[in-house]
């Protein structure tokens, strides 16, 4: 309702085979730069250089391996491990697929990335360079400027919502899962006063805190 979407990154079902360093000997357009939860724990994007061995084409269909001899050779070398997965047993002709389809547009879409398990809200901005791994949730918005939305989602207010709806794990950690993130209450950006919108989008912590107290009536 507030113009935001929440989703989760790609699960491969065989990370040891399909999540590899970027110098892997397969065709360059079959390497999808992948962000892991460890790459954003500091609160900033620090790409580890891992890529997803991507079997999906631009139209959401599996690629023809005959067109990618190096990809085919690599996947064939690991075929027994890939075929042991449930998804491969269910669809034998798609034995080399990832569990989830890859949405090509998501990589190039500016988005906020949030690790699944955290003791405090960790929300980093990816300008559209990477694809998220399955232990990262992503948030996009057609209405909110992402720096302003980032200020809300990494605030104590967002943490309050998460603590209210999420089971507390050992060490005071909580699960920042999609169903929990969707329950964080947001106003409509267009209905906020201009001063509040300006402060939230400012990137200045003091101004953002002041705006948040007004947004939530604290």
XYZ file of C-alpha atoms in Angstrom:
218
model
C 0.000 0.000 0.000
C 2.950 2.335 0.599
C 4.468 1.548 -2.806
C 7.145 -0.903 -1.607
C 7.900 -4.510 -2.568
C 9.712 -7.093 -0.456
C 11.341 -10.276 -1.744
C 14.150 -12.722 -1.072
C 17.300 -13.488 -3.026
C 18.057 -16.567 -5.099
C 18.517 -20.051 -3.622
C 20.644 -22.382 -5.739
C 20.199 -25.637 -3.830
C 23.886 -26.349 -4.433
C 25.982 -23.362 -3.377
C 29.199 -25.364 -3.418
C 28.738 -25.790 -7.185
C 26.718 -22.752 -8.241
C 28.166 -19.980 -6.041
C 31.796 -19.561 -7.026
C 34.605 -16.983 -7.319
C 34.350 -14.609 -10.260
C 37.362 -16.115 -12.042
C 35.479 -19.362 -12.692
C 36.066 -20.650 -16.227
C 32.596 -20.203 -17.695
C 31.271 -17.602 -20.128
C 31.211 -14.102 -18.649
C 27.488 -13.547 -19.228
C 26.788 -16.681 -17.163
C 28.374 -15.092 -14.073
C 25.908 -13.077 -12.006
C 27.586 -10.898 -9.323
C 26.090 -12.131 -6.069
C 25.882 -10.400 -2.705
C 25.973 -12.633 0.372
C 24.819 -11.681 3.856
C 28.462 -11.518 4.952
C 29.059 -8.867 2.273
C 26.748 -6.375 4.003
C 27.237 -7.138 7.715
C 29.339 -3.999 8.147
C 26.403 -1.856 7.025
C 28.044 -1.217 3.660
C 28.353 -3.246 0.461
C 31.702 -5.090 0.381
C 31.399 -7.601 -2.449
C 33.358 -10.796 -1.801
C 33.779 -11.508 -5.515
C 31.348 -14.423 -5.571
C 29.087 -15.022 -8.551
C 26.088 -17.200 -9.275
C 26.644 -19.643 -12.110
C 23.511 -18.441 -13.858
C 21.579 -20.925 -16.039
C 18.711 -18.504 -16.737
C 18.286 -16.380 -19.846
C 16.742 -12.955 -20.233
C 13.254 -14.353 -20.895
C 13.174 -16.381 -17.688
C 13.939 -19.683 -19.456
C 16.940 -21.947 -18.997
C 19.702 -21.295 -21.508
C 20.648 -23.781 -24.229
C 23.847 -25.362 -22.930
C 24.957 -26.057 -26.500
C 25.526 -22.311 -26.862
C 27.753 -22.221 -23.762
C 30.420 -24.921 -24.040
C 32.409 -23.826 -20.979
C 29.275 -23.577 -18.835
C 28.169 -26.982 -20.079
C 31.539 -28.574 -19.295
C 31.508 -27.121 -15.783
C 27.945 -28.232 -15.045
C 28.501 -31.703 -16.499
C 31.527 -32.112 -14.223
C 29.227 -31.529 -11.241
C 26.132 -33.226 -12.650
C 25.851 -35.960 -9.961
C 25.684 -33.350 -7.165
C 23.165 -31.238 -9.067
C 20.953 -34.202 -9.902
C 20.689 -35.227 -6.235
C 18.621 -32.137 -5.458
C 14.857 -32.522 -5.137
C 14.204 -29.906 -7.832
C 16.338 -31.897 -10.296
C 14.617 -35.173 -9.446
C 11.245 -33.501 -9.952
C 12.310 -31.944 -13.276
C 15.066 -34.181 -14.694
C 15.313 -32.167 -17.899
C 16.158 -29.095 -15.789
C 18.865 -30.806 -13.732
C 21.163 -27.759 -13.877
C 18.649 -25.111 -12.759
C 18.771 -23.168 -9.505
C 15.933 -23.670 -7.014
C 14.666 -20.167 -7.764
C 14.426 -18.445 -11.097
C 16.643 -15.435 -11.623
C 14.859 -12.169 -12.434
C 17.337 -10.379 -14.732
C 15.835 -6.965 -13.989
C 16.393 -7.265 -10.234
C 20.163 -7.026 -10.516
C 19.969 -3.606 -12.186
C 17.162 -2.314 -9.952
C 18.208 -0.049 -7.048
C 17.231 -1.860 -3.861
C 17.719 -2.090 -0.132
C 19.239 -5.340 1.142
C 18.619 -6.732 4.629
C 20.271 -9.851 6.139
C 17.861 -12.494 7.385
C 19.344 -12.737 10.902
C 20.618 -9.701 12.782
C 20.791 -8.180 16.237
C 20.039 -4.717 14.853
C 18.593 -3.458 11.579
C 21.229 -3.731 8.824
C 19.929 -2.071 5.668
C 22.324 -1.369 2.800
C 21.682 0.338 -0.510
C 22.655 -1.405 -3.739
C 22.406 1.015 -6.637
C 21.779 -1.836 -9.082
C 25.058 -3.727 -9.391
C 24.401 -7.046 -7.658
C 21.920 -9.880 -7.226
C 21.011 -10.949 -3.661
C 21.676 -14.423 -2.260
C 18.849 -16.270 -0.525
C 19.756 -15.087 2.984
C 19.238 -11.468 1.945
C 15.851 -9.821 1.625
C 15.397 -6.985 -0.835
C 13.085 -3.977 -0.791
C 12.268 -1.826 -3.806
C 9.938 1.125 -4.018
C 8.067 2.966 -6.730
C 7.115 5.755 -4.325
C 9.730 6.155 -1.586
C 13.258 7.442 -2.332
C 15.485 4.611 -1.180
C 17.748 6.750 1.083
C 14.639 7.905 2.955
C 13.246 4.381 3.165
C 16.656 3.154 4.351
C 16.532 5.671 7.206
C 13.179 4.291 8.331
C 14.068 0.596 8.010
C 17.325 0.820 9.951
C 15.805 2.955 12.708
C 14.838 1.831 16.235
C 11.221 2.177 15.091
C 11.665 -0.575 12.494
C 13.502 -2.686 15.077
C 10.503 -2.286 17.377
C 8.181 -3.731 14.740
C 10.544 -6.631 14.062
C 10.880 -7.459 17.758
C 7.085 -7.398 18.078
C 6.501 -9.886 15.243
C 9.679 -11.998 15.184
C 10.835 -14.772 17.509
C 13.953 -13.742 19.423
C 16.906 -16.002 18.728
C 19.944 -16.710 20.888
C 22.031 -13.617 21.556
C 19.116 -11.228 21.038
C 19.015 -11.789 17.269
C 15.795 -11.538 15.275
C 14.652 -12.788 11.880
C 14.222 -9.992 9.360
C 12.040 -12.094 7.092
C 9.722 -10.875 4.349
C 6.550 -11.516 6.333
C 7.962 -9.442 9.205
C 9.316 -6.619 7.054
C 5.918 -6.276 5.374
C 4.363 -5.523 8.770
C 6.470 -2.425 9.349
C 3.968 0.399 9.062
C 4.826 3.126 6.553
C 2.955 6.267 5.611
C 2.500 7.128 1.963
C 5.460 9.215 0.857
C 3.277 11.626 -1.081
C 1.248 12.409 2.042
C 4.208 13.422 4.210
C 4.901 17.138 4.716
C 7.676 18.526 2.528
C 9.948 19.245 5.523
C 9.758 15.631 6.724
C 10.436 14.282 3.240
C 13.443 16.571 2.907
C 14.878 15.507 6.285
C 14.358 11.783 5.662
C 16.105 11.991 2.301
C 18.910 14.217 3.591
C 21.339 11.462 4.609
C 21.974 13.368 7.873
C 21.304 11.210 10.940
C 20.172 14.096 13.152
C 17.618 15.338 10.626
C 16.395 11.817 9.922
C 15.867 11.130 13.646
C 13.913 14.360 13.970
C 11.747 13.422 10.998
C 11.104 9.912 12.344
C 9.803 11.248 15.642
C 7.249 13.277 13.697
C 6.348 10.487 11.259
C 5.506 8.092 14.107
C 4.275 10.643 16.617
C 6.951 9.829 19.195
